[in-house]
Amino acid sequence: MQNVKFNTTNKIKFARRNLWSGILFGLGFVAFLDETLFHQLLHWHKFYDKSTVAVGLVSDGLFHAFSWFATVGGLYLVADLRRRGALWHKMWWGGKLLGGGFFQLYDGTIQHKIMRIHQIRYNVDILPYDLVWNISAAIMIIVGIGLIMAAKRDQRESKGAFSHA
């Protein structure tokens, strides 16, 4: 019982770190999937398509480095939270989905449509791709916010120990 109370206290104390480590990991993970699937395996686009292939490859390298550092940084924080007995799965997954969804929505709206530095694909009807991209981002954000709100509700309702989270 004392261990459960200790974990509950730590989860509440490190709630923001749980959230931010999830957001950082989510940003890095979705960026990693984008880079690996669409840039490297399918060759649908580069991070920066408005110049030569060499510039596109360099931009992909920088983008890949960003995703790698964000993912490793998020996991470093998770390791620290586990060491402290403070890893709060519901809060962390909420942050992960929020971060991943935010990255994808930012990419799909700002980089694809406003800055026009690349598109998902070229020489095809782009509308279905844009819809899938941005709707899946919105779903991740909504589910992430829902999990974060549920975690905060659990925190308010638990006067003693966490029984679920």
mmCIF file with all atom_site columns, N, CA and C in Angstrom, residues 56-105:
data_model
loop_
_atom_site.group_PDB
_atom_site.id
_atom_site.type_symbol
_atom_site.label_atom_id
_atom_site.label_alt_id
_atom_site.label_comp_id
_atom_site.label_asym_id
_atom_site.label_entity_id
_atom_site.label_seq_id
_atom_site.pdbx_PDB_ins_code
_atom_site.Cartn_x
_atom_site.Cartn_y
_atom_site.Cartn_z
_atom_site.occupancy
_atom_site.B_iso_or_equiv
_atom_site.pdbx_formal_charge
_atom_site.auth_seq_id
_atom_site.auth_comp_id
_atom_site.auth_asym_id
_atom_site.auth_atom_id
_atom_site.pdbx_PDB_model_num
ATOM 1   N N  . GLY A 1 56  ? 17.455 18.351 -51.343 1.00 0.00 ? 56  GLY A N  1
ATOM 2   C CA . GLY A 1 56  ? 16.386 17.550 -50.753 1.00 0.00 ? 56  GLY A CA 1
ATOM 3   C C  . GLY A 1 56  ? 16.930 16.475 -49.821 1.00 0.00 ? 56  GLY A C  1
ATOM 4   N N  . LEU A 1 57  ? 18.017 15.836 -50.218 1.00 0.00 ? 57  LEU A N  1
ATOM 5   C CA . LEU A 1 57  ? 18.619 14.800 -49.362 1.00 0.00 ? 57  LEU A CA 1
ATOM 6   C C  . LEU A 1 57  ? 19.180 15.388 -48.071 1.00 0.00 ? 57  LEU A C  1
ATOM 7   N N  . VAL A 1 58  ? 19.811 16.548 -48.176 1.00 0.00 ? 58  VAL A N  1
ATOM 8   C CA . VAL A 1 58  ? 20.323 17.212 -46.964 1.00 0.00 ? 58  VAL A CA 1
ATOM 9   C C  . VAL A 1 58  ? 19.168 17.595 -46.051 1.00 0.00 ? 58  VAL A C  1
ATOM 10  N N  . SER A 1 59  ? 18.100 18.121 -46.645 1.00 0.00 ? 59  SER A N  1
ATOM 11  C CA . SER A 1 59  ? 16.943 18.492 -45.818 1.00 0.00 ? 59  SER A CA 1
ATOM 12  C C  . SER A 1 59  ? 16.338 17.258 -45.150 1.00 0.00 ? 59  SER A C  1
ATOM 13  N N  . ASP A 1 60  ? 16.302 16.127 -45.849 1.00 0.00 ? 60  ASP A N  1
ATOM 14  C CA . ASP A 1 60  ? 15.822 14.886 -45.241 1.00 0.00 ? 60  ASP A CA 1
ATOM 15  C C  . ASP A 1 60  ? 16.728 14.450 -44.087 1.00 0.00 ? 60  ASP A C  1
ATOM 16  N N  . GLY A 1 61  ? 18.028 14.624 -44.258 1.00 0.00 ? 61  GLY A N  1
ATOM 17  C CA . GLY A 1 61  ? 18.965 14.265 -43.179 1.00 0.00 ? 61  GLY A CA 1
ATOM 18  C C  . GLY A 1 61  ? 18.728 15.096 -41.935 1.00 0.00 ? 61  GLY A C  1
ATOM 19  N N  . LEU A 1 62  ? 18.519 16.394 -42.107 1.00 0.00 ? 62  LEU A N  1
ATOM 20  C CA . LEU A 1 62  ? 18.248 17.265 -40.959 1.00 0.00 ? 62  LEU A CA 1
ATOM 21  C C  . LEU A 1 62  ? 16.914 16.895 -40.308 1.00 0.00 ? 62  LEU A C  1
ATOM 22  N N  . PHE A 1 63  ? 15.915 16.605 -41.142 1.00 0.00 ? 63  PHE A N  1
ATOM 23  C CA . PHE A 1 63  ? 14.613 16.204 -40.632 1.00 0.00 ? 63  PHE A CA 1
ATOM 24  C C  . PHE A 1 63  ? 14.726 14.892 -39.854 1.00 0.00 ? 63  PHE A C  1
ATOM 25  N N  . HIS A 1 64  ? 15.486 13.948 -40.378 1.00 0.00 ? 64  HIS A N  1
ATOM 26  C CA . HIS A 1 64  ? 15.675 12.665 -39.712 1.00 0.00 ? 64  HIS A CA 1
ATOM 27  C C  . HIS A 1 64  ? 16.403 12.859 -38.378 1.00 0.00 ? 64  HIS A C  1
ATOM 28  N N  . ALA A 1 65  ? 17.390 13.749 -38.352 1.00 0.00 ? 65  ALA A N  1
ATOM 29  C CA . ALA A 1 65  ? 18.106 14.033 -37.097 1.00 0.00 ? 65  ALA A CA 1
ATOM 30  C C  . ALA A 1 65  ? 17.135 14.608 -36.058 1.00 0.00 ? 65  ALA A C  1
ATOM 31  N N  . PHE A 1 66  ? 16.253 15.515 -36.485 1.00 0.00 ? 66  PHE A N  1
ATOM 32  C CA . PHE A 1 66  ? 15.249 16.074 -35.572 1.00 0.00 ? 66  PHE A CA 1
ATOM 33  C C  . PHE A 1 66  ? 14.395 14.955 -34.981 1.00 0.00 ? 66  PHE A C  1
ATOM 34  N N  . SER A 1 67  ? 13.905 14.073 -35.849 1.00 0.00 ? 67  SER A N  1
ATOM 35  C CA . SER A 1 67  ? 13.024 13.004 -35.351 1.00 0.00 ? 67  SER A CA 1
ATOM 36  C C  . SER A 1 67  ? 13.764 12.080 -34.390 1.00 0.00 ? 67  SER A C  1
ATOM 37  N N  . TRP A 1 68  ? 15.021 11.809 -34.699 1.00 0.00 ? 68  TRP A N  1
ATOM 38  C CA . TRP A 1 68  ? 15.803 10.922 -33.850 1.00 0.00 ? 68  TRP A CA 1
ATOM 39  C C  . TRP A 1 68  ? 16.053 11.548 -32.482 1.00 0.00 ? 68  TRP A C  1
ATOM 40  N N  . PHE A 1 69  ? 16.465 12.813 -32.450 1.00 0.00 ? 69  PHE A N  1
ATOM 41  C CA . PHE A 1 69  ? 16.743 13.474 -31.173 1.00 0.00 ? 69  PHE A CA 1
ATOM 42  C C  . PHE A 1 69  ? 15.465 13.608 -30.335 1.00 0.00 ? 69  PHE A C  1
ATOM 43  N N  . ALA A 1 70  ? 14.351 13.918 -30.973 1.00 0.00 ? 70  ALA A N  1
ATOM 44  C CA . ALA A 1 70  ? 13.090 14.045 -30.231 1.00 0.00 ? 70  ALA A CA 1
ATOM 45  C C  . ALA A 1 70  ? 12.686 12.697 -29.640 1.00 0.00 ? 70  ALA A C  1
ATOM 46  N N  . THR A 1 71  ? 12.819 11.627 -30.411 1.00 0.00 ? 71  THR A N  1
ATOM 47  C CA . THR A 1 71  ? 12.457 10.297 -29.924 1.00 0.00 ? 71  THR A CA 1
ATOM 48  C C  . THR A 1 71  ? 13.357 9.867  -28.768 1.00 0.00 ? 71  THR A C  1
ATOM 49  N N  . VAL A 1 72  ? 14.646 10.025 -28.940 1.00 0.00 ? 72  VAL A N  1
ATOM 50  C CA . VAL A 1 72  ? 15.587 9.633  -27.879 1.00 0.00 ? 72  VAL A CA 1
ATOM 51  C C  . VAL A 1 72  ? 15.375 10.505 -26.636 1.00 0.00 ? 72  VAL A C  1
ATOM 52  N N  . GLY A 1 73  ? 15.158 11.806 -26.830 1.00 0.00 ? 73  GLY A N  1
ATOM 53  C CA . GLY A 1 73  ? 14.902 12.692 -25.693 1.00 0.00 ? 73  GLY A CA 1
ATOM 54  C C  . GLY A 1 73  ? 13.645 12.275 -24.933 1.00 0.00 ? 73  GLY A C  1
ATOM 55  N N  . GLY A 1 74  ? 12.589 11.941 -25.664 1.00 0.00 ? 74  GLY A N  1
ATOM 56  C CA . GLY A 1 74  ? 11.352 11.484 -25.027 1.00 0.00 ? 74  GLY A CA 1
ATOM 57  C C  . GLY A 1 74  ? 11.566 10.195 -24.252 1.00 0.00 ? 74  GLY A C  1
ATOM 58  N N  . LEU A 1 75  ? 12.330 9.262  -24.832 1.00 0.00 ? 75  LEU A N  1
ATOM 59  C CA . LEU A 1 75  ? 12.593 7.997  -24.142 1.00 0.00 ? 75  LEU A CA 1
ATOM 60  C C  . LEU A 1 75  ? 13.516 8.178  -22.942 1.00 0.00 ? 75  LEU A C  1
ATOM 61  N N  . TYR A 1 76  ? 14.436 9.123  -23.028 1.00 0.00 ? 76  TYR A N  1
ATOM 62  C CA . TYR A 1 76  ? 15.288 9.434  -21.880 1.00 0.00 ? 76  TYR A CA 1
ATOM 63  C C  . TYR A 1 76  ? 14.418 9.888  -20.700 1.00 0.00 ? 76  TYR A C  1
ATOM 64  N N  . LEU A 1 77  ? 13.441 10.743 -20.974 1.00 0.00 ? 77  LEU A N  1
ATOM 65  C CA . LEU A 1 77  ? 12.538 11.200 -19.919 1.00 0.00 ? 77  LEU A CA 1
ATOM 66  C C  . LEU A 1 77  ? 11.689 10.053 -19.376 1.00 0.00 ? 77  LEU A C  1
ATOM 67  N N  . VAL A 1 78  ? 11.280 9.122  -20.253 1.00 0.00 ? 78  VAL A N  1
ATOM 68  C CA . VAL A 1 78  ? 10.521 7.958  -19.797 1.00 0.00 ? 78  VAL A CA 1
ATOM 69  C C  . VAL A 1 78  ? 11.373 7.116  -18.835 1.00 0.00 ? 78  VAL A C  1
ATOM 70  N N  . ALA A 1 79  ? 12.643 6.907  -19.197 1.00 0.00 ? 79  ALA A N  1
ATOM 71  C CA . ALA A 1 79  ? 13.532 6.134  -18.319 1.00 0.00 ? 79  ALA A CA 1
ATOM 72  C C  . ALA A 1 79  ? 13.653 6.809  -16.953 1.00 0.00 ? 79  ALA A C  1
ATOM 73  N N  . ASP A 1 80  ? 13.769 8.127  -16.958 1.00 0.00 ? 80  ASP A N  1
ATOM 74  C CA . ASP A 1 80  ? 13.849 8.871  -15.691 1.00 0.00 ? 80  ASP A CA 1
ATOM 75  C C  . ASP A 1 80  ? 12.560 8.717  -14.884 1.00 0.00 ? 80  ASP A C  1
ATOM 76  N N  . LEU A 1 81  ? 11.421 8.788  -15.565 1.00 0.00 ? 81  LEU A N  1
ATOM 77  C CA . LEU A 1 81  ? 10.135 8.631  -14.869 1.00 0.00 ? 81  LEU A CA 1
ATOM 78  C C  . LEU A 1 81  ? 9.998  7.228  -14.280 1.00 0.00 ? 81  LEU A C  1
ATOM 79  N N  . ARG A 1 82  ? 10.416 6.221  -15.026 1.00 0.00 ? 82  ARG A N  1
ATOM 80  C CA . ARG A 1 82  ? 10.350 4.837  -14.512 1.00 0.00 ? 82  ARG A CA 1
ATOM 81  C C  . ARG A 1 82  ? 11.259 4.671  -13.294 1.00 0.00 ? 82  ARG A C  1
ATOM 82  N N  . ARG A 1 83  ? 12.435 5.264  -13.359 1.00 0.00 ? 83  ARG A N  1
ATOM 83  C CA . ARG A 1 83  ? 13.381 5.181  -12.231 1.00 0.00 ? 83  ARG A CA 1
ATOM 84  C C  . ARG A 1 83  ? 12.774 5.793  -10.974 1.00 0.00 ? 83  ARG A C  1
ATOM 85  N N  . ARG A 1 84  ? 11.990 6.842  -11.145 1.00 0.00 ? 84  ARG A N  1
ATOM 86  C CA . ARG A 1 84  ? 11.372 7.523  -10.011 1.00 0.00 ? 84  ARG A CA 1
ATOM 87  C C  . ARG A 1 84  ? 10.040 6.882  -9.596  1.00 0.00 ? 84  ARG A C  1
ATOM 88  N N  . GLY A 1 85  ? 9.607  5.853  -10.337 1.00 0.00 ? 85  GLY A N  1
ATOM 89  C CA . GLY A 1 85  ? 8.300  5.248  -10.062 1.00 0.00 ? 85  GLY A CA 1
ATOM 90  C C  . GLY A 1 85  ? 7.180  6.212  -10.359 1.00 0.00 ? 85  GLY A C  1
ATOM 91  N N  . ALA A 1 86  ? 7.363  7.041  -11.398 1.00 0.00 ? 86  ALA A N  1
ATOM 92  C CA . ALA A 1 86  ? 6.408  8.111  -11.684 1.00 0.00 ? 86  ALA A CA 1
ATOM 93  C C  . ALA A 1 86  ? 5.834  8.043  -13.090 1.00 0.00 ? 86  ALA A C  1
ATOM 94  N N  . LEU A 1 87  ? 6.078  6.941  -13.823 1.00 0.00 ? 87  LEU A N  1
ATOM 95  C CA . LEU A 1 87  ? 5.548  6.859  -15.186 1.00 0.00 ? 87  LEU A CA 1
ATOM 96  C C  . LEU A 1 87  ? 4.029  6.693  -15.123 1.00 0.00 ? 87  LEU A C  1
ATOM 97  N N  . TRP A 1 88  ? 3.325  7.597  -15.759 1.00 0.00 ? 88  TRP A N  1
ATOM 98  C CA . TRP A 1 88  ? 1.860  7.644  -15.741 1.00 0.00 ? 88  TRP A CA 1
ATOM 99  C C  . TRP A 1 88  ? 1.410  7.377  -17.171 1.00 0.00 ? 88  TRP A C  1
ATOM 100 N N  . HIS A 1 89  ? 1.060  6.119  -17.452 1.00 0.00 ? 89  HIS A N  1
ATOM 101 C CA . HIS A 1 89  ? 0.807  5.683  -18.826 1.00 0.00 ? 89  HIS A CA 1
ATOM 102 C C  . HIS A 1 89  ? -0.293 6.484  -19.520 1.00 0.00 ? 89  HIS A C  1
ATOM 103 N N  . LYS A 1 90  ? -1.378 6.732  -18.833 1.00 0.00 ? 90  LYS A N  1
ATOM 104 C CA . LYS A 1 90  ? -2.486 7.443  -19.476 1.00 0.00 ? 90  LYS A CA 1
ATOM 105 C C  . LYS A 1 90  ? -2.063 8.858  -19.875 1.00 0.00 ? 90  LYS A C  1
ATOM 106 N N  . MET A 1 91  ? -1.355 9.550  -18.994 1.00 0.00 ? 91  MET A N  1
ATOM 107 C CA . MET A 1 91  ? -0.881 10.910 -19.299 1.00 0.00 ? 91  MET A CA 1
ATOM 108 C C  . MET A 1 91  ? 0.150  10.863 -20.424 1.00 0.00 ? 91  MET A C  1
ATOM 109 N N  . TRP A 1 92  ? 1.058  9.873  -20.368 1.00 0.00 ? 92  TRP A N  1
ATOM 110 C CA . TRP A 1 92  ? 2.122  9.769  -21.369 1.00 0.00 ? 92  TRP A CA 1
ATOM 111 C C  . TRP A 1 92  ? 1.535  9.469  -22.751 1.00 0.00 ? 92  TRP A C  1
ATOM 112 N N  . TRP A 1 93  ? 0.595  8.527  -22.835 1.00 0.00 ? 93  TRP A N  1
ATOM 113 C CA . TRP A 1 93  ? -0.018 8.210  -24.131 1.00 0.00 ? 93  TRP A CA 1
ATOM 114 C C  . TRP A 1 93  ? -0.825 9.386  -24.661 1.00 0.00 ? 93  TRP A C  1
ATOM 115 N N  . GLY A 1 94  ? -1.476 10.115 -23.764 1.00 0.00 ? 94  GLY A N  1
ATOM 116 C CA . GLY A 1 94  ? -2.174 11.324 -24.190 1.00 0.00 ? 94  GLY A CA 1
ATOM 117 C C  . GLY A 1 94  ? -1.214 12.319 -24.800 1.00 0.00 ? 94  GLY A C  1
ATOM 118 N N  . GLY A 1 95  ? -0.070 12.515 -24.157 1.00 0.00 ? 95  GLY A N  1
ATOM 119 C CA . GLY A 1 95  ? 0.956  13.408 -24.694 1.00 0.00 ? 95  GLY A CA 1
ATOM 120 C C  . GLY A 1 95  ? 1.519  12.906 -26.006 1.00 0.00 ? 95  GLY A C  1
ATOM 121 N N  . LYS A 1 96  ? 1.726  11.596 -26.112 1.00 0.00 ? 96  LYS A N  1
ATOM 122 C CA . LYS A 1 96  ? 2.265  11.012 -27.345 1.00 0.00 ? 96  LYS A CA 1
ATOM 123 C C  . LYS A 1 96  ? 1.322  11.263 -28.521 1.00 0.00 ? 96  LYS A C  1
ATOM 124 N N  . LEU A 1 97  ? 0.043  10.997 -28.319 1.00 0.00 ? 97  LEU A N  1
ATOM 125 C CA . LEU A 1 97  ? -0.917 11.215 -29.412 1.00 0.00 ? 97  LEU A CA 1
ATOM 126 C C  . LEU A 1 97  ? -1.065 12.702 -29.733 1.00 0.00 ? 97  LEU A C  1
ATOM 127 N N  . LEU A 1 98  ? -1.038 13.543 -28.710 1.00 0.00 ? 98  LEU A N  1
ATOM 128 C CA . LEU A 1 98  ? -1.118 14.985 -28.937 1.00 0.00 ? 98  LEU A CA 1
ATOM 129 C C  . LEU A 1 98  ? 0.094  15.477 -29.727 1.00 0.00 ? 98  LEU A C  1
ATOM 130 N N  . GLY A 1 99  ? 1.288  15.063 -29.343 1.00 0.00 ? 99  GLY A N  1
ATOM 131 C CA . GLY A 1 99  ? 2.506  15.476 -30.048 1.00 0.00 ? 99  GLY A CA 1
ATOM 132 C C  . GLY A 1 99  ? 2.546  14.961 -31.478 1.00 0.00 ? 99  GLY A C  1
ATOM 133 N N  . GLY A 1 100 ? 2.201  13.690 -31.660 1.00 0.00 ? 100 GLY A N  1
ATOM 134 C CA . GLY A 1 100 ? 2.202  13.117 -33.006 1.00 0.00 ? 100 GLY A CA 1
ATOM 135 C C  . GLY A 1 100 ? 1.155  13.760 -33.890 1.00 0.00 ? 100 GLY A C  1
ATOM 136 N N  . GLY A 1 101 ? -0.026 13.977 -33.345 1.00 0.00 ? 101 GLY A N  1
ATOM 137 C CA . GLY A 1 101 ? -1.086 14.619 -34.119 1.00 0.00 ? 101 GLY A CA 1
ATOM 138 C C  . GLY A 1 101 ? -0.763 16.058 -34.455 1.00 0.00 ? 101 GLY A C  1
ATOM 139 N N  . PHE A 1 102 ? -0.168 16.772 -33.485 1.00 0.00 ? 102 PHE A N  1
ATOM 140 C CA . PHE A 1 102 ? 0.217  18.155 -33.742 1.00 0.00 ? 102 PHE A CA 1
ATOM 141 C C  . PHE A 1 102 ? 1.256  18.226 -34.854 1.00 0.00 ? 102 PHE A C  1
ATOM 142 N N  . PHE A 1 103 ? 2.253  17.349 -34.800 1.00 0.00 ? 103 PHE A N  1
ATOM 143 C CA . PHE A 1 103 ? 3.272  17.353 -35.853 1.00 0.00 ? 103 PHE A CA 1
ATOM 144 C C  . PHE A 1 103 ? 2.634  17.107 -37.220 1.00 0.00 ? 103 PHE A C  1
ATOM 145 N N  . GLN A 1 104 ? 1.776  16.106 -37.293 1.00 0.00 ? 104 GLN A N  1
ATOM 146 C CA . GLN A 1 104 ? 1.175  15.755 -38.580 1.00 0.00 ? 104 GLN A CA 1
ATOM 147 C C  . GLN A 1 104 ? 0.259  16.864 -39.099 1.00 0.00 ? 104 GLN A C  1
ATOM 148 N N  . LEU A 1 105 ? -0.505 17.489 -38.204 1.00 0.00 ? 105 LEU A N  1
ATOM 149 C CA . LEU A 1 105 ? -1.378 18.585 -38.634 1.00 0.00 ? 105 LEU A CA 1
ATOM 150 C C  . LEU A 1 105 ? -0.560 19.800 -39.071 1.00 0.00 ? 105 LEU A C  1
#
